[in-house]
Coordinates of C-alpha atoms in Angstrom, one line a residue:
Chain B
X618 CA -20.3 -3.0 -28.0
X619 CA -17.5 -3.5 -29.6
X620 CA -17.5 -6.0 -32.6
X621 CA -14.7 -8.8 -32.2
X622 CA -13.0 -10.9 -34.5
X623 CA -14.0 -15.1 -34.9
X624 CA -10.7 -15.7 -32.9
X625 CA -12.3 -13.3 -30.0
X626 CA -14.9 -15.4 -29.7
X627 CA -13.1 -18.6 -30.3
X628 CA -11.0 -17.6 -27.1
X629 CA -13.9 -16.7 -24.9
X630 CA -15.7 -20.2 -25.9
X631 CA -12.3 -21.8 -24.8
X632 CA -12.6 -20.5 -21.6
X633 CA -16.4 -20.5 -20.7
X634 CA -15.2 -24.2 -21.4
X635 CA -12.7 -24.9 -19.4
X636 CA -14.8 -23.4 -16.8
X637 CA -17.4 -25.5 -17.0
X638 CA -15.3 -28.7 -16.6
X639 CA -13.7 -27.7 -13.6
X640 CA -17.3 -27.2 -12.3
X641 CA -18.4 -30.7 -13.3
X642 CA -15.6 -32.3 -12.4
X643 CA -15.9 -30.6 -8.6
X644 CA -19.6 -32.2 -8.5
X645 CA -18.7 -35.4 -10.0
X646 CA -16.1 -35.5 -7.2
X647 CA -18.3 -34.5 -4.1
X648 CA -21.6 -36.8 -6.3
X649 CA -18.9 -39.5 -6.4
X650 CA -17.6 -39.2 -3.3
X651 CA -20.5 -39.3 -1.3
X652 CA -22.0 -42.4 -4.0
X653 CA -19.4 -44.6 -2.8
X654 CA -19.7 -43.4 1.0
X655 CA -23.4 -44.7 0.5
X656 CA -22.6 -47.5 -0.9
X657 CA -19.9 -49.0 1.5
X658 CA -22.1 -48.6 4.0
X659 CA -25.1 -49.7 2.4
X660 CA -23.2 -53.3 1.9
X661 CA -21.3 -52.6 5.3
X662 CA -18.0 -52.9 3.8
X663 CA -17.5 -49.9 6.0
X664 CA -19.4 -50.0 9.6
X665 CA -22.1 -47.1 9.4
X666 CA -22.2 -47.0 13.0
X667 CA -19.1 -45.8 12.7
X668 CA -18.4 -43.8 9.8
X669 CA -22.4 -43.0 9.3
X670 CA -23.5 -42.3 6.1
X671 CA -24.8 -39.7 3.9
X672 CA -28.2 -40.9 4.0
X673 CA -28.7 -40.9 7.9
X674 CA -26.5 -37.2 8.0
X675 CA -29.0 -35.8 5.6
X676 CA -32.0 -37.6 8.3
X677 CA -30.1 -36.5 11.3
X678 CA -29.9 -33.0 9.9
X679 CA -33.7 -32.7 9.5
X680 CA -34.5 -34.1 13.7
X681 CA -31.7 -32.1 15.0
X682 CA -33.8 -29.2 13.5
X683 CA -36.8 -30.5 13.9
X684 CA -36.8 -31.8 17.5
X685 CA -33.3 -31.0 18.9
X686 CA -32.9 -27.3 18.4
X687 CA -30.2 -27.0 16.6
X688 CA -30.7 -23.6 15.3
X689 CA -30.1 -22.9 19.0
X690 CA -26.7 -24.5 19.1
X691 CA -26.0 -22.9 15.9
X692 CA -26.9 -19.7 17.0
X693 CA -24.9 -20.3 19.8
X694 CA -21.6 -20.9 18.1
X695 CA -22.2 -17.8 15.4
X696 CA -22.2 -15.4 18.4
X697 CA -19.3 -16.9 19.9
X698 CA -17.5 -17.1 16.9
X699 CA -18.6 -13.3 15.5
X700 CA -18.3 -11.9 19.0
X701 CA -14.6 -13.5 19.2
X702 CA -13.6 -12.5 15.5
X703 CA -15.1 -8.7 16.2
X704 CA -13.2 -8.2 19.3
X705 CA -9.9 -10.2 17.8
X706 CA -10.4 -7.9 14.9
X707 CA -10.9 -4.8 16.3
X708 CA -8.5 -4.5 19.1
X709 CA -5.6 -6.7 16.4
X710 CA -6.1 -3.1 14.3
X711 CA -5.9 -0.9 17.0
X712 CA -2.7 -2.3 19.1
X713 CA -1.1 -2.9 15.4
X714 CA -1.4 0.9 14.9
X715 CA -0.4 1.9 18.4
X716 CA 2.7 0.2 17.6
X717 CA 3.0 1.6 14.3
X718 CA 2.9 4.8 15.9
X719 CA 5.6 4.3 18.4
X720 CA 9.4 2.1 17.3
X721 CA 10.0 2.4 21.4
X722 CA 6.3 0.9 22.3
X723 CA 6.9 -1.9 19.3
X724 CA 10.8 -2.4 20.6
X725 CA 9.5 -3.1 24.1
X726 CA 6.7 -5.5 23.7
X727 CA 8.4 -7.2 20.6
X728 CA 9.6 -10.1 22.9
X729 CA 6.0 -10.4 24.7
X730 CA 4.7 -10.7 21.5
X731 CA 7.0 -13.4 19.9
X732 CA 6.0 -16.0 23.0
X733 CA 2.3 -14.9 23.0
X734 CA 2.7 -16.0 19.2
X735 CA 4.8 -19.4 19.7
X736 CA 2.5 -20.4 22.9
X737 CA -0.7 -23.1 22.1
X738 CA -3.4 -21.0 23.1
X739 CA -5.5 -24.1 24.0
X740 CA -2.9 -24.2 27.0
X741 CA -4.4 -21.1 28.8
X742 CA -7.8 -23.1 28.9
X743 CA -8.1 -24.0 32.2
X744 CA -6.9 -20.5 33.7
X745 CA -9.4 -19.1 31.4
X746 CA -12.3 -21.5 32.7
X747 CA -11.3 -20.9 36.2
X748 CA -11.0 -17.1 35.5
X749 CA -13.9 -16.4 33.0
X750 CA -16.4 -19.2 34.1
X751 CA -17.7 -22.1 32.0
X752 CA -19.9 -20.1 29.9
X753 CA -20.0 -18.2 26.7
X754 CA -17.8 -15.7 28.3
X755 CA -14.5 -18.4 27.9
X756 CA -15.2 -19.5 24.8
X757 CA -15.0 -16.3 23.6
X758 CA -12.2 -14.9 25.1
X759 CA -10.2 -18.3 23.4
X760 CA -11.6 -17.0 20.4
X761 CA -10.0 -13.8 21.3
X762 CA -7.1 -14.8 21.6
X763 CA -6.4 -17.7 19.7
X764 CA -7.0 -14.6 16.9
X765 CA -5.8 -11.3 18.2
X766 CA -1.8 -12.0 18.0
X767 CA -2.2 -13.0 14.3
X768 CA -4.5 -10.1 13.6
X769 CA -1.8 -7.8 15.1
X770 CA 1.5 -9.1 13.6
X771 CA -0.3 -9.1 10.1
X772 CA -1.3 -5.5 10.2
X773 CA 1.6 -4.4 11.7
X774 CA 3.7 -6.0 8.9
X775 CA 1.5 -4.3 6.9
X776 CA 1.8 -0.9 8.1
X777 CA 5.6 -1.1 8.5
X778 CA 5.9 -1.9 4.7
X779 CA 4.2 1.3 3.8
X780 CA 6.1 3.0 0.4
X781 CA 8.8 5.0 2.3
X782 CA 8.8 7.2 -0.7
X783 CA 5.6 7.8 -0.4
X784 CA 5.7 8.7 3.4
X785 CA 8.9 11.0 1.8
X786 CA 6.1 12.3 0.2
X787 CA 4.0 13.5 2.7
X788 CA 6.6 14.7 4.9
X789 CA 7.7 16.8 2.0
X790 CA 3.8 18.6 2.3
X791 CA 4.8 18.9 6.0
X792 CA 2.4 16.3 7.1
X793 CA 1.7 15.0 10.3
X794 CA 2.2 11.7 11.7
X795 CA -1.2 11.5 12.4
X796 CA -2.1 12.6 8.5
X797 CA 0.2 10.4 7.4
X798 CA -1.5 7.5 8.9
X799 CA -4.7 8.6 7.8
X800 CA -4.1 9.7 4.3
X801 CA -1.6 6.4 3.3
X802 CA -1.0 4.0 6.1
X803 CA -4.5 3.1 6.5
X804 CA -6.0 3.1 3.4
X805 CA -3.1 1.8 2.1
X806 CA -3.4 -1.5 4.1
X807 CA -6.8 -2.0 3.3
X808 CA -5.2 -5.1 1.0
X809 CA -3.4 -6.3 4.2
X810 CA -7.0 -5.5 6.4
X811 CA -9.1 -7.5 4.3
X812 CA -6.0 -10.8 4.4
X813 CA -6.1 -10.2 7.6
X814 CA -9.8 -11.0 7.7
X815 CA -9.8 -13.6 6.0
X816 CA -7.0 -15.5 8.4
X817 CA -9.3 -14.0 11.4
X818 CA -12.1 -16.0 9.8
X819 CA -10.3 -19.4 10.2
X820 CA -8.7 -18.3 13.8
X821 CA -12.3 -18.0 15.4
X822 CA -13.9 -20.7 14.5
X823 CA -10.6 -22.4 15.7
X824 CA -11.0 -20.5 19.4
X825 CA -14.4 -21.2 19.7
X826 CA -14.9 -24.9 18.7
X827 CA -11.8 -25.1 21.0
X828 CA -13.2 -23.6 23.6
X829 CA -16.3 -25.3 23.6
X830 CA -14.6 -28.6 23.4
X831 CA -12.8 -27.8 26.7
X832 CA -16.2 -26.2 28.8
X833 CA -19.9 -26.0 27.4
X834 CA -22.9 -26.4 27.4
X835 CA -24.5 -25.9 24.2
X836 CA -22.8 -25.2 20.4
X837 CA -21.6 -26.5 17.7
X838 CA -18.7 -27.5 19.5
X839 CA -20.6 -29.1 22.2
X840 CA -22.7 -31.1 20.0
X841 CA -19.7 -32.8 18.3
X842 CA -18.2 -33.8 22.0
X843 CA -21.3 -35.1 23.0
X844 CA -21.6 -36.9 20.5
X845 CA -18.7 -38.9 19.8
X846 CA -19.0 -39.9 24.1
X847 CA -21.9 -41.5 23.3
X848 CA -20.7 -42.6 20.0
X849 CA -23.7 -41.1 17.7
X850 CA -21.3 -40.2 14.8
X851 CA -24.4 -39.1 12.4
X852 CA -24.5 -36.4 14.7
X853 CA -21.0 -35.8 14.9
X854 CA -20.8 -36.0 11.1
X855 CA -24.1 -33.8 10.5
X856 CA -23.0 -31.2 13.1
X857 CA -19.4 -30.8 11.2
X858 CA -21.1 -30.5 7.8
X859 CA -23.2 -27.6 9.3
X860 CA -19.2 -26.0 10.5
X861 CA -18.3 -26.8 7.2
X862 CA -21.2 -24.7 5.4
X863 CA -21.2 -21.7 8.3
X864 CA -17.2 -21.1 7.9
X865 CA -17.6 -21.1 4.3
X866 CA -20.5 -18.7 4.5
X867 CA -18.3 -16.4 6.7
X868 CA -15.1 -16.7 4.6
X869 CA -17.5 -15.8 1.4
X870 CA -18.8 -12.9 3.3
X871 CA -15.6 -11.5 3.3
X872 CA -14.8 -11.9 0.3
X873 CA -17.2 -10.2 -1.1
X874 CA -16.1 -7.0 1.1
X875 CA -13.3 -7.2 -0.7
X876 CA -14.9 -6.9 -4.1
X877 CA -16.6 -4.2 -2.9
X878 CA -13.1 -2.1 -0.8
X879 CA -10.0 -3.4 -3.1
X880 CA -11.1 -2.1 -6.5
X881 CA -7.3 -0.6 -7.4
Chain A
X1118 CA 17.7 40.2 -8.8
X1119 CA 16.4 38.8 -5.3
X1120 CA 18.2 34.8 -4.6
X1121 CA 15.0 32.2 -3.9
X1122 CA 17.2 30.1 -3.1
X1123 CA 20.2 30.4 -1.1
X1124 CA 23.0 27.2 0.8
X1125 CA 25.1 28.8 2.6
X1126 CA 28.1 26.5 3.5
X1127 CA 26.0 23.0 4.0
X1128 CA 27.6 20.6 6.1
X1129 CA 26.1 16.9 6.6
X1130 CA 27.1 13.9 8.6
X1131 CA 25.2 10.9 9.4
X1132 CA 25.5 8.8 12.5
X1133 CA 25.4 5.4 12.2
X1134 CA 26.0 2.6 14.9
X1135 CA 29.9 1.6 13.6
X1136 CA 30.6 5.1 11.6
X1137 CA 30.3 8.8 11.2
X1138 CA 30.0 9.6 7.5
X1139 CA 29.9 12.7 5.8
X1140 CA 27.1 13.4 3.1
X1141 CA 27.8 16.5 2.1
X1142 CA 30.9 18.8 2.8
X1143 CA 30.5 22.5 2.6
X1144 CA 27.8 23.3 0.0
X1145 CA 27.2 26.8 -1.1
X1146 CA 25.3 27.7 -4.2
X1147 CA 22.4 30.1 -5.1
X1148 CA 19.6 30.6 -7.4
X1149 CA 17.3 33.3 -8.9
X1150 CA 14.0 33.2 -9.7
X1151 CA 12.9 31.2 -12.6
X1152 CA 15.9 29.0 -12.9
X1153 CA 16.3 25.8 -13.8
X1154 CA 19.3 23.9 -11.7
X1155 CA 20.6 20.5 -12.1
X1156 CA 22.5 18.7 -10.1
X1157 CA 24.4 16.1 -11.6
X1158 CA 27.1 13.6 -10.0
X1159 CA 28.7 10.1 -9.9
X1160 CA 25.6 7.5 -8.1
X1161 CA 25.9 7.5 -4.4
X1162 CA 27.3 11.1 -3.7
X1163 CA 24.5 12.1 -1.7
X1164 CA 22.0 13.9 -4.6
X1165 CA 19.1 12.9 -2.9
X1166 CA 20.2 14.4 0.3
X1167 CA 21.1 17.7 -1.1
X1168 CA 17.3 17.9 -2.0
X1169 CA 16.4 16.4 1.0
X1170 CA 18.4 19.2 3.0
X1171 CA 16.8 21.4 0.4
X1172 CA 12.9 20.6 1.2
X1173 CA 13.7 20.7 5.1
X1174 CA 13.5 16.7 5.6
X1175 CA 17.0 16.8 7.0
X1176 CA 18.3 19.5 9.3
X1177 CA 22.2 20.2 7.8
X1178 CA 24.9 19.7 10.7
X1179 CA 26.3 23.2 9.9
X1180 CA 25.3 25.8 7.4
X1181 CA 22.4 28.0 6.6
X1182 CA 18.9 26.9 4.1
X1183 CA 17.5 29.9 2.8
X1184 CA 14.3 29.5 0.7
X1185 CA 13.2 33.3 0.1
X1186 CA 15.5 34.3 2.5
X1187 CA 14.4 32.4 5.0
X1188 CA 15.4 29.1 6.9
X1189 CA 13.4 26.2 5.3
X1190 CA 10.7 23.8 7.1
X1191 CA 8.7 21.3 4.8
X1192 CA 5.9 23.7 3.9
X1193 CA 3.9 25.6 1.0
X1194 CA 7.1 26.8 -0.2
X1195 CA 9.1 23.5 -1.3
X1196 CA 7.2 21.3 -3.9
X1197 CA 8.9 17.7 -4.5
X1198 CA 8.6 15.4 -6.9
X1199 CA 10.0 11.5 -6.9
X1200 CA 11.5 9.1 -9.2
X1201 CA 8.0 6.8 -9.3
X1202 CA 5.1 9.2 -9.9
X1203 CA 4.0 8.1 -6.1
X1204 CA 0.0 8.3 -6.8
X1205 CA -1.8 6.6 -4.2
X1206 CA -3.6 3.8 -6.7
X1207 CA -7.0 4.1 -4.3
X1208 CA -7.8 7.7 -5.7
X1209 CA -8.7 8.6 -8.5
X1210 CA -6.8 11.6 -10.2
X1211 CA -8.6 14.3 -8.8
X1212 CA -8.3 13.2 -5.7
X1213 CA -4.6 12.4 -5.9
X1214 CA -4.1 15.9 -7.4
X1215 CA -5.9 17.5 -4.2
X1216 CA -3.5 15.5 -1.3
X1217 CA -1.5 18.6 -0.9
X1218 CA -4.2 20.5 -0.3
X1219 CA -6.0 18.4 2.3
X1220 CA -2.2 17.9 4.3
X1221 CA -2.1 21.7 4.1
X1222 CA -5.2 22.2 5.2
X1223 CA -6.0 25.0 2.0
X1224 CA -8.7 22.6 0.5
X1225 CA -10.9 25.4 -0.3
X1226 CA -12.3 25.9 -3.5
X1227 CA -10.1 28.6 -5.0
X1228 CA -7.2 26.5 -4.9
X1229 CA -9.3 23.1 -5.8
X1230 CA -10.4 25.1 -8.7
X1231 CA -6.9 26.3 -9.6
X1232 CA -6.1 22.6 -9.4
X1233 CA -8.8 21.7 -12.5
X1234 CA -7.2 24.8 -14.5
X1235 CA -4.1 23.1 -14.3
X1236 CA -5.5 19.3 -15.4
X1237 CA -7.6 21.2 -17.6
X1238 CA -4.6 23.1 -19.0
X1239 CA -2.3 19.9 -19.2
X1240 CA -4.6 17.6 -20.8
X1241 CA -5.7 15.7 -18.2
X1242 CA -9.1 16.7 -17.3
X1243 CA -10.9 13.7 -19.0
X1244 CA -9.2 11.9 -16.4
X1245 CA -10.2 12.7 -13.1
X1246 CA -12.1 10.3 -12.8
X1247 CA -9.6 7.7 -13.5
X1248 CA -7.2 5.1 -10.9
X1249 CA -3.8 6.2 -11.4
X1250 CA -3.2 2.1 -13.1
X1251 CA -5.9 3.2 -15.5
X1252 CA -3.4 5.8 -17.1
X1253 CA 0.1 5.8 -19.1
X1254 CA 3.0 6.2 -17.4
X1255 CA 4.1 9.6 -19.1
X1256 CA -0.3 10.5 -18.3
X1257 CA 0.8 9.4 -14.4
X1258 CA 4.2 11.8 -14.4
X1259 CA 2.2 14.6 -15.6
X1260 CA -0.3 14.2 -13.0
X1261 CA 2.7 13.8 -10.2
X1262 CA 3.9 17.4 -11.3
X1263 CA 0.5 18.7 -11.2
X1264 CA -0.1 17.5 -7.7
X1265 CA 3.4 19.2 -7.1
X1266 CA 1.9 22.3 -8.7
X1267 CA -1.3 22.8 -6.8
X1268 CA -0.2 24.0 -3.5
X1269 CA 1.8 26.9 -5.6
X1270 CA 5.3 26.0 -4.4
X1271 CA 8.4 28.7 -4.5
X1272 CA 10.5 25.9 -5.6
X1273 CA 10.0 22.8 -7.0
X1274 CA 12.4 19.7 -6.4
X1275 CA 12.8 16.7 -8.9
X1276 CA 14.2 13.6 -7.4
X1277 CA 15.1 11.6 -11.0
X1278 CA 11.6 12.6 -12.0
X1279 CA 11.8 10.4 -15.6
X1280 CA 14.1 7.3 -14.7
X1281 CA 11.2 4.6 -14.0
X1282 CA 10.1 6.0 -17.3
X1283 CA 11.4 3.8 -20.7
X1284 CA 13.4 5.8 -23.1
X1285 CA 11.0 7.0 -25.2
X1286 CA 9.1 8.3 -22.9
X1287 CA 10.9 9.9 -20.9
X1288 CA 12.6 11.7 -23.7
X1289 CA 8.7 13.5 -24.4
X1290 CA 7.8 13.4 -20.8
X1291 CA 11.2 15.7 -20.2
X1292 CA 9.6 17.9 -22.9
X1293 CA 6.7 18.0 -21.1
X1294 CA 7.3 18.8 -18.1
X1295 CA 9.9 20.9 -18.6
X1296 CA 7.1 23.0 -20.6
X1297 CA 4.9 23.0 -18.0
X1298 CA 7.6 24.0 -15.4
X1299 CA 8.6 27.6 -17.6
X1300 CA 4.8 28.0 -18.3
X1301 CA 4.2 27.8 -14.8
X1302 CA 7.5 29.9 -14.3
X1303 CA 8.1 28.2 -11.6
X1304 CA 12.0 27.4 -10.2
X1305 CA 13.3 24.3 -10.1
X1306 CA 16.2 22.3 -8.8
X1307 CA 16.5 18.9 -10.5
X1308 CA 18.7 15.8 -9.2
X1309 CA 19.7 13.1 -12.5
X1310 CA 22.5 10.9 -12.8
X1311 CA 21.8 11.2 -16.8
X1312 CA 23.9 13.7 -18.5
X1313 CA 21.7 15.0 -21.6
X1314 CA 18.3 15.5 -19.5
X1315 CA 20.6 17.9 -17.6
X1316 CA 21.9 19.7 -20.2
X1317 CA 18.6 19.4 -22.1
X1318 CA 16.9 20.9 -19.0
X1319 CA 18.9 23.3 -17.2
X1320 CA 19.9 27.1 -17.1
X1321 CA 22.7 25.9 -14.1
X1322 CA 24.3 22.4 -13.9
X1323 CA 26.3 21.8 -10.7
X1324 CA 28.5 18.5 -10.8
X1325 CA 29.0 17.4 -7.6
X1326 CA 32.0 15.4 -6.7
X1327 CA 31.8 11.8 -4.9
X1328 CA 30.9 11.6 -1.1
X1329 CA 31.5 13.8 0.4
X1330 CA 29.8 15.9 -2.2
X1331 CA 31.4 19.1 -2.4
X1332 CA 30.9 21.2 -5.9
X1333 CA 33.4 20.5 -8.3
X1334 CA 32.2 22.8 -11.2
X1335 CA 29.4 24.8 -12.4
X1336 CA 28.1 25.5 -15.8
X1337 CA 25.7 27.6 -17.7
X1338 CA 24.6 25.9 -20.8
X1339 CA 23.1 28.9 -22.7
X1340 CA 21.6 26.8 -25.8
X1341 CA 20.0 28.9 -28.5
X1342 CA 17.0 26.5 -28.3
X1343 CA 14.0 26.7 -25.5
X1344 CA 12.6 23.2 -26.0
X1345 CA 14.4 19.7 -24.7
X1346 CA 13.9 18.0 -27.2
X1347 CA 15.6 20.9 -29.6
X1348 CA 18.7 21.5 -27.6
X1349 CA 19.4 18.0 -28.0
X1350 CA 20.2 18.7 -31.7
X1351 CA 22.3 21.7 -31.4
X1352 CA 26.0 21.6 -31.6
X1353 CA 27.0 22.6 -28.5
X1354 CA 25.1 19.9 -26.7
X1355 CA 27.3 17.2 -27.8
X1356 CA 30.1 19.4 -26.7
X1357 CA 29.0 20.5 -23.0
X1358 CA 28.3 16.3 -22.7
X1359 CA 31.3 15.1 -23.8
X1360 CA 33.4 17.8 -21.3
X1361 CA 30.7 16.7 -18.5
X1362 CA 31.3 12.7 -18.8
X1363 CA 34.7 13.3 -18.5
X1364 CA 34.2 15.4 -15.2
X1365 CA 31.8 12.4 -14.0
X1366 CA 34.4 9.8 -14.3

C-alpha cells in the first residue's frame, strides 16, 4: 500500500460523501414518494380505486403469487422477451456483418432498411396474428422485430467506423477480408456489441408487452390488459412494478458483461 | 551492390466521379540494402501514396515495383509503420506484437520467440503484459516498430512514424528508432513533412515536388555523426536545412 498524504484522504472522504448523499437522497425520494402515495389515499384525497396504493400493491403482490400464479405469467413474459431479444440479437449481428462484408449487398437493401426503420412496428400486428397465430409464437416474432432493425443499423455503424488506418494496417500484412474482420472488426466493436445490448434490452420488452397487449393469453402483458378492463388497477400497478424490477434486472445483467468484455 | 528496392517510372492517377487526377507522375528511384531514404515534400503531394504504391496497396497505372527484384504484393517482404502507433487497445503487448504473425500464418514459435528477443532487446519485456493505454506514448511507438519488426520484413515503410508524438518525444523516439532500425540493419523508406527528422535520419532524401509528385532533387547528407540526435548539432545540418526549406516552398 502506498502511504498517502492528509489531503489524499481528505479527497477520498469527500467523495465517499458525496456518494452517500446521492444514495439517501434517491431513498428519501422513492420513501417519500410512496409516503405521500399512502397517504392520499389513506384520506382519499386521491381515489384508491383508481390510483391503488402502495399498501394493497404490496398485498396484491403476495395473492398474485400466492393464489394466481404469477410466477407463471412471469415466466411467461421472460421467455418471450429473452427468446425475442436472442433471436433480435443474434440475427441484428449477423445481417450487420453480411453487409459489412459486401458495399453492393448494403447499397441494395439500404432503402428496405430505412422504411423497415421509420415504420411502427405495432402496425404489422394483425398480419402477424393472422400469420403466426395468437400464441407465444406472435409475441415473439414483434419482439423480433420491433428489435432486429435497431440491432442491425447499430452494429453496422459500428463496423463501418472501424480505424481505416488500422484496416491500412492489416492490408499492409496482406490480410484477408475475412482476417480482417476477425482480428479488428469484431473485436473492435465489442464497445458498439455491448450498446447494442443494452438498446436490445429496452426494444424487447417493448415487442413483447406490445404484443401481448394486441393477442394473449397469459404474461405480464396480459395481466396489465386484463386488468385495467375490469378496472383492478392494484393489479395493473403491482404487475408493472414486477416489469419495472425484471427490465432492470436484465439491463443490470448486461451491464455487468460489460465489466467483464470492455476492460481497455 | 544488389538494388532492394527498385521504381521504375511510377505513374498514378485516380479516378474520381467529376475528375481524373494524377498522384504521382513518373517516379524512378532506387535503393541498396541498408539505406535509409526519406521522402520529403510540400503536404498533399501524394507521400502517402508513394508508400502506398511501395507496400503493394495501390497497383501504379504505369511503371514497374521492384522489391528484391521482384514486383511487390503486400507480403513478408514490406513492413509498414503509421503515423498513430495503431495497437489494437484489446491486446495486451505481446499479443499486439504477434498480429503479423497470426495474418501471416508463421505463428510458430521460432518466430514468437524472435519476437520476445526483440521486446527483450528493446526494453519492453516487462510489458507484455500490459494494454497498449497502460504505456507511454514513445513505450507505444517502440512497440509499433517491433510489431513491424517481427515478421522480418526486406523493407520497412514509415508513414510520419513520430508526428502524434509531442516534441520532446519524438525528438528521443527518432533516436530510438532510428537505433533500432541500423541495429536491426534493416532498410527503410521514410515519408515526413518535417525537415530535420529527415536529415537527422536519412542516408537519401528525395524532395518531391507538389501533385503530381515527380522528383525534384535528391540528396546524400553524409554527416560525420551516426546518432539523430548528434547530427542535429553538426554544422552541416543547419546548412542541408536551410537549402531544403527553400526547395519546399
Amino acid at each position: 500500500m502506498k502511504n498517502f498524504s492528509d489531503n489524499h484522504t481528505l479527497f477520498i472522504k469527500k467523495i465517499k460523501r458525496e456518494t452517500r448523499i446521492v444514495w439517501a437522497f434517491r431513498i428519501l425520494l422513492l420513501v417519500g414518494l410512496l409516503s405521500i402515495w399512502e397517504l392520499f389515499a389513506r384520506l382519499n384525497i386521491i381515489d384508491p380505486f383508481i390510483s391503488s396504493s402502495p399498501t394493497k400493491m404490496a398485498t396484491t403482490l403476495v395473492e398474485l403469487f400466492k393464489e394466481n400464479n404469477m410466477l407463471y405469467h412471469v415466466l411467461i413474459t421472460l421467455y418471450e422477451t429473452i427468446l425475442g431479444f436472442i433471436i433480435a440479437v443474434g440475427f441484428g449481428f449477423i445481417i450487420a456483418l453480411l453487409l459489412w462484408w459486401s458495399t453492393r449487398l448494403r447499397k441494395i437493401l439500404e432503402p428496405y432498411i430505412v422504411v423497415l426503420n421509420s415504420l411502427p412496428k405495432i402496425a404489422l400486428g394483425p398480419i402477424i396474428i393472422v400469420w403466426c397465430g395468437s400464441g407465444s409464437k406472435a409475441i415473439i416474432f414483434m419482439a423480433v422485430l420491433i428489435g432486429i432493425i435497431v440491432a442491425i443499423i447499430t452494429m453496422l455503424n459500428g463496423f463501418l467506423s472501424t480505424d481505416k488506418d488500422k484496416i491500412l494496417l492489416l492490408e499492409s500484412m496482406g490480410a484477408s477480408q475475412l482476417q480482417i474482420m476477425l482480428k479488428l472488426v469484431i473485436p473492435g466493436n465489442i464497445p458498439t456489441f455491448i450498446s447494442m445490448l443494452k438498446i436490445s434490452v429496452g426494444m424487447a420488452w417493448i415487442g413483447s408487452i406490445m404484443g401481448e397487449y394486441l393477442v394473449s393469453k397469459a404474461g405480464l402483458g396480459y395481466l396489465i390488459v386484463y386488468g385495467s378492463q375490469v378496472f383492478k388497477l392494484d393489479l395493473v400497478m403491482a404487475t408493472t412494478l414486477i416489469l419495472c424490477i425484471l427490465a432492470t434486472l436484465m439491463y443490470a445483467l448486461v451491464s455487468l458483461l460489460e465489466k467483464k468484455l470492455v476492460k481497455h | 551492390m544488389k538494388k532492394l528496392l527498385e521504381l521504375k517510372n511510377v505513374r498514378l492517377t485516380y479516378q474520381t466521379i467529376n475528375d481524373e487526377i494524377e498522384a504521382v507522375k513518373d517516379l524512378s528511384f532506387s535503393c541498396n540494402e541498408g539505406d535509409f531514404v526519406s521522402i520529403i515534400g510540400p503536404s498533399g503531394c501524394g507521400k502517402t501514396t508513394v508508400l502506398s504504391l511501395i507496400a503493394g496497396l495501390l497497383k501504379p497505372t504505369s511503371g514497374e515495383i521492384l522489391i528484391d527484384e521482384k514486383p511487390v504484393e503486400p507480403s513478408l517482404s514490406v513492413g509498414y509503420m503509421l503515423q498513430k502507433d495503431q495497437l489494437f487497445p484489446w491486446r495486451t503487448i505481446e499479443k499486439n506484437v504477434y498480429l503479423p504473425l497470426e495474418i501471416k500464418k508463421i505463428n510458430t514459435t521460432e518466430n514468437r520467440e524472435y519476437a520476445l528477443d526483440l521486446l527483450k532487446k528493446y526494453n519492453l519485456l516487462p510489458f507484455l503484459k500490459n494494454y497498449p493505454d497502460q504505456l507511454s506514448g514513445g513505450m507505444r511507438q517502440r512497440a509499433a516498430l517491433i510489431r513491424t519488426l517481427v515478421s522480418k520484413p526486406r523493407l520497412l515503410l514509415l508513414d510520419e512514424p513520430f508526428s502524434a508524438l509531442d516534441y520532446q518525444t519524438r525528438i528521443s523516439v527518432c533516436d530510438d528508432v532510428y537505433n533500432i532500425i541500423k541495429s536491426e540493419r534493416k532498410t527503410t523508406v521514410l515519408v515526413t513533412h518535417d525537415i530535420s527528422e529527415a536529415i537527422s535520419m536519412s542516408d537519401i532524401i528525395i524532395v518531391l515536388t507538389a501533385r503530381p509528385a515527380e522528383i525534384k532533387s535528391i540528396h546524400v547528407p553524409n554527416l560525420e555523426f551516426d546518432s539523430p540526435l548528434k547530427r542535429r548539432e553538426s554544422k552541416e545540418f543547419g546548412v542541408l536545412f536551410e537549402k531544403l526549406w527553400k526547395e519546399l516552398n
